[in-house]
Coordinates of C-alpha atoms in Angstrom, one line a residue:
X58 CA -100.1 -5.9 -10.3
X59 CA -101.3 -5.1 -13.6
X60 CA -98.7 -5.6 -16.7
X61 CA -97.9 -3.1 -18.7
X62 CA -99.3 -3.6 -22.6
X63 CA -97.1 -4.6 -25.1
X64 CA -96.7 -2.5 -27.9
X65 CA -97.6 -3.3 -31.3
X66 CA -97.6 -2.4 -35.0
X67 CA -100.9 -0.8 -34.5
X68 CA -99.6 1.6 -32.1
X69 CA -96.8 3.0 -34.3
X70 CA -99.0 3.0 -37.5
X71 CA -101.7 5.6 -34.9
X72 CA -98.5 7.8 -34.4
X73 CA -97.3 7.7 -37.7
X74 CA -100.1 8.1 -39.6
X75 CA -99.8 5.1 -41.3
X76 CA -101.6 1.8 -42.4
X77 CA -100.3 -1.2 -40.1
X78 CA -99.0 -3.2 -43.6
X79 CA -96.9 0.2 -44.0
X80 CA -95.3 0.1 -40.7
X81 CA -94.7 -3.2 -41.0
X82 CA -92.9 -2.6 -44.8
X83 CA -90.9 -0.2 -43.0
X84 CA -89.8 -2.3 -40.1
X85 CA -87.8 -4.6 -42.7
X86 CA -86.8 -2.0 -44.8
X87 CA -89.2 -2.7 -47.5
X88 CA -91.7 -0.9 -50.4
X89 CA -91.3 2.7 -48.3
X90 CA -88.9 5.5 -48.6
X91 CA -85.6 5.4 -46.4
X92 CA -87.1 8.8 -44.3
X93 CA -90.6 6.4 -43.6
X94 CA -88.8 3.9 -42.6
X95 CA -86.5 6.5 -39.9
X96 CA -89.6 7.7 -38.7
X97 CA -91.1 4.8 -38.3
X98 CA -88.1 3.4 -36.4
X99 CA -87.9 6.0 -34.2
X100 CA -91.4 6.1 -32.9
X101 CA -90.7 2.1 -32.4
X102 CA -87.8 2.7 -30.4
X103 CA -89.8 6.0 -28.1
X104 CA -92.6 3.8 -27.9
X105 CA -90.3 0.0 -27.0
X106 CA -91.3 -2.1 -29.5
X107 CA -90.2 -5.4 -30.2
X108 CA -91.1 -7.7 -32.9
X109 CA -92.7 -10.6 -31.4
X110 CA -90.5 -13.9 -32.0
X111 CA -93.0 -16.1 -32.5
X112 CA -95.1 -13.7 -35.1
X113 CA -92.0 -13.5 -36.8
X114 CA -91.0 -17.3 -36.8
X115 CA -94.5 -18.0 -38.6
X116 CA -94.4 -15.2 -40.8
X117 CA -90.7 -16.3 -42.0
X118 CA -90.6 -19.9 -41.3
X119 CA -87.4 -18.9 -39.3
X120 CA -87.2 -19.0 -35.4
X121 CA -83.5 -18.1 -35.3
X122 CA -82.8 -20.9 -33.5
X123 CA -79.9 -23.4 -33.7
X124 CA -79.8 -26.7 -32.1
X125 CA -76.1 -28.1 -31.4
X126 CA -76.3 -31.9 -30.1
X127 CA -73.4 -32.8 -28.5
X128 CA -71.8 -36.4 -27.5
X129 CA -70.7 -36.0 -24.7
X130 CA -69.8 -32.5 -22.8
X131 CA -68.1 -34.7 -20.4
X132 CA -65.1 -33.9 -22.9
X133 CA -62.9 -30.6 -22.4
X134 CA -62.7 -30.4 -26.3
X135 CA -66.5 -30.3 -26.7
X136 CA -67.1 -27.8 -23.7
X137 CA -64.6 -25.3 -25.4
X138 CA -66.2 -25.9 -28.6
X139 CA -69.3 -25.5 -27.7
X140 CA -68.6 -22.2 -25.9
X141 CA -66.7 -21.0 -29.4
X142 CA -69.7 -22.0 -31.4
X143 CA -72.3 -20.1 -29.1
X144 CA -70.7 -17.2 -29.1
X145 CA -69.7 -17.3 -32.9
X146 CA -73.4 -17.6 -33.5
X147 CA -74.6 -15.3 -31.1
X148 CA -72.9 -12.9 -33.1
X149 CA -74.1 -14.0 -36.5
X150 CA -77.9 -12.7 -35.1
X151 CA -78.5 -16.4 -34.0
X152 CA -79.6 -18.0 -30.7
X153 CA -78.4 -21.8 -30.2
X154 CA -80.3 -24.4 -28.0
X155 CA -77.3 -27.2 -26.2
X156 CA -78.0 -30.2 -25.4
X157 CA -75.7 -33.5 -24.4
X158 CA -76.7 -36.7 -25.4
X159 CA -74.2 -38.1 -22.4
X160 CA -72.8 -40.9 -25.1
X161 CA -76.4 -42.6 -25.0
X162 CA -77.8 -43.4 -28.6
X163 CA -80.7 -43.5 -27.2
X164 CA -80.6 -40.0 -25.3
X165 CA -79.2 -39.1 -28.7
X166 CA -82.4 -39.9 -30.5
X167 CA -84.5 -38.8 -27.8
X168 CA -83.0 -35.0 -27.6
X169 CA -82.5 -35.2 -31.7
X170 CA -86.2 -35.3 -31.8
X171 CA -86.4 -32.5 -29.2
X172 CA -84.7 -30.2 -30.7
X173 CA -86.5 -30.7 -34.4
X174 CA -89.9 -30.4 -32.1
X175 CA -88.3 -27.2 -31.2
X176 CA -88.2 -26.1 -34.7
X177 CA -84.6 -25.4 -34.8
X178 CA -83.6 -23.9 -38.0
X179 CA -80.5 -26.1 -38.4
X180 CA -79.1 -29.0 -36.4
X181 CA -75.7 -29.2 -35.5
X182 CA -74.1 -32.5 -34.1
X183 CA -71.4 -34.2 -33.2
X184 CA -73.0 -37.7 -33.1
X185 CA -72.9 -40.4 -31.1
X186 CA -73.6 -43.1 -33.3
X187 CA -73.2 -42.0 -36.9
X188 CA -74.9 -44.6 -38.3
X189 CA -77.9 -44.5 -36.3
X190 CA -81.5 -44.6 -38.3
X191 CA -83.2 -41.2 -36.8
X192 CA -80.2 -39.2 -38.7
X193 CA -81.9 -39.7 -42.2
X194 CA -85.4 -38.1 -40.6
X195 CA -83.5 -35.3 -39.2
X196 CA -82.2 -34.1 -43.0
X197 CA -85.6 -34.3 -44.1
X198 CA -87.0 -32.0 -41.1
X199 CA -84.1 -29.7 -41.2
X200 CA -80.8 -28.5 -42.3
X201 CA -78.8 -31.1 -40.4
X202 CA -74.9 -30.3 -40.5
X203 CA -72.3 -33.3 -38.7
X204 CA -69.0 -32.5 -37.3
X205 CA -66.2 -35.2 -36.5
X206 CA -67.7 -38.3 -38.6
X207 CA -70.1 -38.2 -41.7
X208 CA -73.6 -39.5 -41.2
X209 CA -74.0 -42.5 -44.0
X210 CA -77.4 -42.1 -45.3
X211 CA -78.4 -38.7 -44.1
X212 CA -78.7 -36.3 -46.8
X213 CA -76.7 -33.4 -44.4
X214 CA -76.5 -30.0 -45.8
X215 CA -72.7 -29.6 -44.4
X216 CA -69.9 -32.4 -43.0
X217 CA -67.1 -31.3 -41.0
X218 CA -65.7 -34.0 -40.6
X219 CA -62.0 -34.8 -39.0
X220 CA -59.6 -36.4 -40.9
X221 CA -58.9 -39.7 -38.8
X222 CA -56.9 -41.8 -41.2
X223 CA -54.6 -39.0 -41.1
X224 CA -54.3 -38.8 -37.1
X225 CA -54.7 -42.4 -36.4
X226 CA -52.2 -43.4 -38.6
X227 CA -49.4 -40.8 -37.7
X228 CA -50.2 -41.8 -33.8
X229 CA -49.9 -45.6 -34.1
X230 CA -46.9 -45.1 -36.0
X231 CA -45.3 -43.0 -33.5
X232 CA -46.1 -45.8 -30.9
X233 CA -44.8 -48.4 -33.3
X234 CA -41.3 -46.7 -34.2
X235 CA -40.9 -46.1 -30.4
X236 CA -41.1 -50.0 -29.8
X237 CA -44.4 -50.2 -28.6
X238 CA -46.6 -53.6 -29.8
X239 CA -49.1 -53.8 -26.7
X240 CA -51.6 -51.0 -27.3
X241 CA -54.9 -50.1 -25.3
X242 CA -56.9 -48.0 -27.1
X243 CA -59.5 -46.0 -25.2
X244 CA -62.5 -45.1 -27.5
X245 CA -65.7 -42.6 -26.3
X246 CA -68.2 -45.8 -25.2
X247 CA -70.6 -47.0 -25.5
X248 CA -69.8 -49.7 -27.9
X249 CA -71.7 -49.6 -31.1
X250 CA -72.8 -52.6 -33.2
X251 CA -71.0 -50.8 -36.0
X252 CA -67.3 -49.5 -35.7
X253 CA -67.3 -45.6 -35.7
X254 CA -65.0 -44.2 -38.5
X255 CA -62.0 -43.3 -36.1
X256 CA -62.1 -47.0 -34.2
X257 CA -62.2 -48.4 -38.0
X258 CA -58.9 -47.0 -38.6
X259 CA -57.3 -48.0 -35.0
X260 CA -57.9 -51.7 -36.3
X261 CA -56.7 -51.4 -40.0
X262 CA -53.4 -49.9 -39.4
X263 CA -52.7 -51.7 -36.1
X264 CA -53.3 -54.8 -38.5
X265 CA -50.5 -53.4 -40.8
X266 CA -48.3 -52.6 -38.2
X267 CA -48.8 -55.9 -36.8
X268 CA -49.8 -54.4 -33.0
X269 CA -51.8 -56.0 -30.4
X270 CA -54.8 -54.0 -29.5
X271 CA -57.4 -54.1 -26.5
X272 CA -60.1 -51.6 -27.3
X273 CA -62.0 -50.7 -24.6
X274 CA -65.2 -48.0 -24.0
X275 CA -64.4 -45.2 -21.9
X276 CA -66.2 -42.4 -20.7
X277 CA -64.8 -39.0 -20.9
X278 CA -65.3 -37.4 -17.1
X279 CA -61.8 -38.0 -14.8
X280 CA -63.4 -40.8 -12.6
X281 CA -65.1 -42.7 -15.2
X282 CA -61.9 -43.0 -16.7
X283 CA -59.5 -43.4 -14.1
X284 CA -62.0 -46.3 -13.0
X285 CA -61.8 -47.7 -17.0
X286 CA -58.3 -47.1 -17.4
X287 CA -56.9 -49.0 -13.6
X288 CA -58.8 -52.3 -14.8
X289 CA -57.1 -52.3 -18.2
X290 CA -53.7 -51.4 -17.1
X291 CA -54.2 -54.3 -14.4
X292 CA -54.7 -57.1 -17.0
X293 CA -51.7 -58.9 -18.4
X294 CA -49.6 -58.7 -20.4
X295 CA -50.0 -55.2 -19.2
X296 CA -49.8 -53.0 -21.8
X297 CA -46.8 -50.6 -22.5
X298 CA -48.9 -47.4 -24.1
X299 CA -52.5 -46.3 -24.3
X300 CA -54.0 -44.2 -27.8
X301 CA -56.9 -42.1 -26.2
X302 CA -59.2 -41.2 -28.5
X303 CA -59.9 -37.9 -26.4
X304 CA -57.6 -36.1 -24.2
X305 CA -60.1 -36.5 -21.5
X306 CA -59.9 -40.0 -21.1
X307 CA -56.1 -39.4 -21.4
X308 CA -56.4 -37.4 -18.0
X309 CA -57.7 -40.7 -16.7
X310 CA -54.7 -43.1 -17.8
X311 CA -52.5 -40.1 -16.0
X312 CA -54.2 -40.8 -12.2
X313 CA -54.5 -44.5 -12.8
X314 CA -50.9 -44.7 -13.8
X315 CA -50.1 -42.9 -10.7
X316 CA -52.6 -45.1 -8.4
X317 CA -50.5 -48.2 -9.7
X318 CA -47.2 -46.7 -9.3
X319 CA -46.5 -46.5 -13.0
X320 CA -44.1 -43.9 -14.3
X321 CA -45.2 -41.9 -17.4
X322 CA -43.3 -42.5 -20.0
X323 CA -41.4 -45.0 -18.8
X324 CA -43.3 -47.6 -18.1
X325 CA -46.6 -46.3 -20.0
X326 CA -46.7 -43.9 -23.2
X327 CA -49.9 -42.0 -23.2
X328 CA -51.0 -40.2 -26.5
X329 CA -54.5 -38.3 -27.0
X330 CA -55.8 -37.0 -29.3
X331 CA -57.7 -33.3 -29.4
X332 CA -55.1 -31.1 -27.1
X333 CA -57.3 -29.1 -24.8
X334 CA -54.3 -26.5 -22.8
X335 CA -54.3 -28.4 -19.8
X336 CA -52.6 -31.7 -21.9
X337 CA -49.2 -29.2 -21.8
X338 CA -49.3 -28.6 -18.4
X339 CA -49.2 -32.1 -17.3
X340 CA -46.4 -33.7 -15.6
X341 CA -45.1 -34.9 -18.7
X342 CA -46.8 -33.0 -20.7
X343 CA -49.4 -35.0 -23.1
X344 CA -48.4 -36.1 -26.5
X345 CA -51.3 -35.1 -29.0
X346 CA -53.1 -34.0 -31.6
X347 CA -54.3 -30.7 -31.8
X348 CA -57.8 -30.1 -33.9
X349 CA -58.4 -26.4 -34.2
X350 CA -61.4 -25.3 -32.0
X351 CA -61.8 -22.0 -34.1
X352 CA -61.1 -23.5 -37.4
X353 CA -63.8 -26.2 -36.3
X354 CA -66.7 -23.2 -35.3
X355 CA -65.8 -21.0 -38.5
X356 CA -66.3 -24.1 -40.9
X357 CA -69.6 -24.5 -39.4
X358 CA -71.3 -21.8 -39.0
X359 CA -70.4 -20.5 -42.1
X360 CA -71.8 -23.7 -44.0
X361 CA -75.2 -23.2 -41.1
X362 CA -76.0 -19.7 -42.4
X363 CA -75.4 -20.7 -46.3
X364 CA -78.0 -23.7 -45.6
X365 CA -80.5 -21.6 -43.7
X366 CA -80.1 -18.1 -45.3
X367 CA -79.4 -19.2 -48.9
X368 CA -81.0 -23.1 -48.7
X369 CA -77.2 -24.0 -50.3
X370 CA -75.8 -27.6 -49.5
X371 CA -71.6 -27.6 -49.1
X372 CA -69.3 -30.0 -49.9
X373 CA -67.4 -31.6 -47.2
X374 CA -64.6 -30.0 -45.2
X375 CA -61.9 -32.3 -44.3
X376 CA -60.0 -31.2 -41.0
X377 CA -56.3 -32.4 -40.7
X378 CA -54.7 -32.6 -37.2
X379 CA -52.0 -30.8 -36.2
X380 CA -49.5 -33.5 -34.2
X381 CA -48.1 -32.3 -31.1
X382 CA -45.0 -34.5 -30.0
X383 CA -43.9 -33.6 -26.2
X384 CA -42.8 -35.9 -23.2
X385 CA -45.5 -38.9 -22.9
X386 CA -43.8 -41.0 -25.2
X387 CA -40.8 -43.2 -25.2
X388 CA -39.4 -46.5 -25.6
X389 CA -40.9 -49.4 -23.2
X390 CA -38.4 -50.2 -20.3
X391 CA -36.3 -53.0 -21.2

């Protein structure tokens, strides 16, 4: 079956009458008259043209093309933003390339290197290890914009970052004025050689507050952390709340407290910490913190098209949480 032939700037400049740079002027709406550039348009839509993506890419330097890394999309939050952030750019004229680094630096590296091979006009991520060396290369080879924690060392043209001292501290002390002192905190694994920014903060104020923590990795899918969550509510002294540092993992503390016949919140507070709609329909419904998916996406791809369209560095946006107290609290029995 023979294919049918493309068409190309040649072909419109024969029915028009005019030189291929012309026709090509008059495609982007330069150096011709407004009625050249109708007619030229028109004969490009009778005839089916389409401007070929990679001829465009080199002519421009441009391929259109985002790359969003993600942490984990085992996590509800990060499936619903990423879903927001698609869309938003889909309708900014932009195409976006997903990919999940599954809370593996190395996997993080790996598909950081990827998408940069991939010539991705900007790289969005919400990293895995912040402090992680290939994030300084990534500036250099694009515009690379972070969401949740800052990259130290990485010249980034935009930070979104989440305001952690803020959320931490407001959920620790919630735990504390309830009369909870024996706190597991379950924070996205693996562990890293350096504390992220969020787990820095879990530590300080505990400290203040004069809490006993047991931080322990967790991944974010429901068995992972069901699994994670039964071996740490197992040890003694067992403890009376968990702090999850996602509300995924917070779904897991809710089936291993029911596996080991512990009532929620009487014999174990739960608090997450990003309130995806299925943390109020629990049975009780999930104390958390709620950080705005949409406010999230608009932040970013606004500061995206300022990097790539106008080559424009922003200043950091800080994002506070928004608590949300319902039932999964209370004071320990006894």
């Amino acid at each position: 079956m023979q294919r049918r032939k493309r068409p190309t700037i040649k072909d419109i400049a024969a029915e028009t009458g005019l030189s291929p740079a012309a026709v090509s002027y008059a495609l982007r709406g330069l150096q011709v008259p407004p009625e050249t550039q109708q007619r030229v348009r028109e004969v490009a839509d009778r005839l089916g043209y389409e401007a070929d993506p990679v001829a465009r890419a080199l002519a421009s330097g441009r391929t259109g093309m985002v790359g969003v890394l993600c942490s984990s999309l085992d996590d509800l939050w990060q499936q619903n933003f990423a879903t927001t952030l698609g869309r938003r750019f889909l309708a900014a004229d932009r195409n976006t390339l997903f990919m999940d680094s599954a809370a593996d630096p190395a996997r993080e590296a790996l598909l950081a290197k990827n998408l940069l091979d991939q010539r991705v006009d900007a790289l969005v991520t919400i990293p895995v290890d912040p402090n992680s060396r290939h994030w300084p290369d990534a500036a250099e080879r694009t515009m690379l914009v972070a969401i949740g924690d800052p990259l130290p060392g990485a010249a980034t043209a935009a930070e979104v970052v989440f305001d952690n001292g803020l959320g931490v501290t407001d959920a620790l002390k919630t735990l504390s004025s309830a009369g909870h002192d024996e706190i597991l905190v379950l924070t996205p694994g693996p562990r890293l050689l350096r504390q992220r920014p969020a787990e820095k903060v879990v530590r300080e104020v505990a400290q203040e507050l004069r809490m006993s923590l047991r931080v322990v990795a967790c991944p974010n899918d429901l068995t992972g952390a069901a699994e994670v969550a039964r071996a740490a509510l197992a040890e003694k002294p067992r403890p009376t709340a968990a702090f999850c540092l996602t509300d995924s993992m917070a779904y897991g503390v809710y089936e291993a407290a029911r596996d080991l016949g512990l009532a929620i919140p009487a014999d174990l507070s739960v608090l997450g910490y990003d309130d995806h709609p299925v943390s109020r329909l629990l049975t009780p419904a999930l104390s958390t913190y709620r950080w705005d998916v949409r406010t999230v996406v608009d932040a970013v791809v606004e500061r995206v098209l300022k990097a790539v369209d106008k080559n424009r560095r922003s200043r950091r946006k800080l994002i506070a949480p928004e608590p949300k107290h319902r039932d999964s609290v209370a004071e320990p029995r006894g």
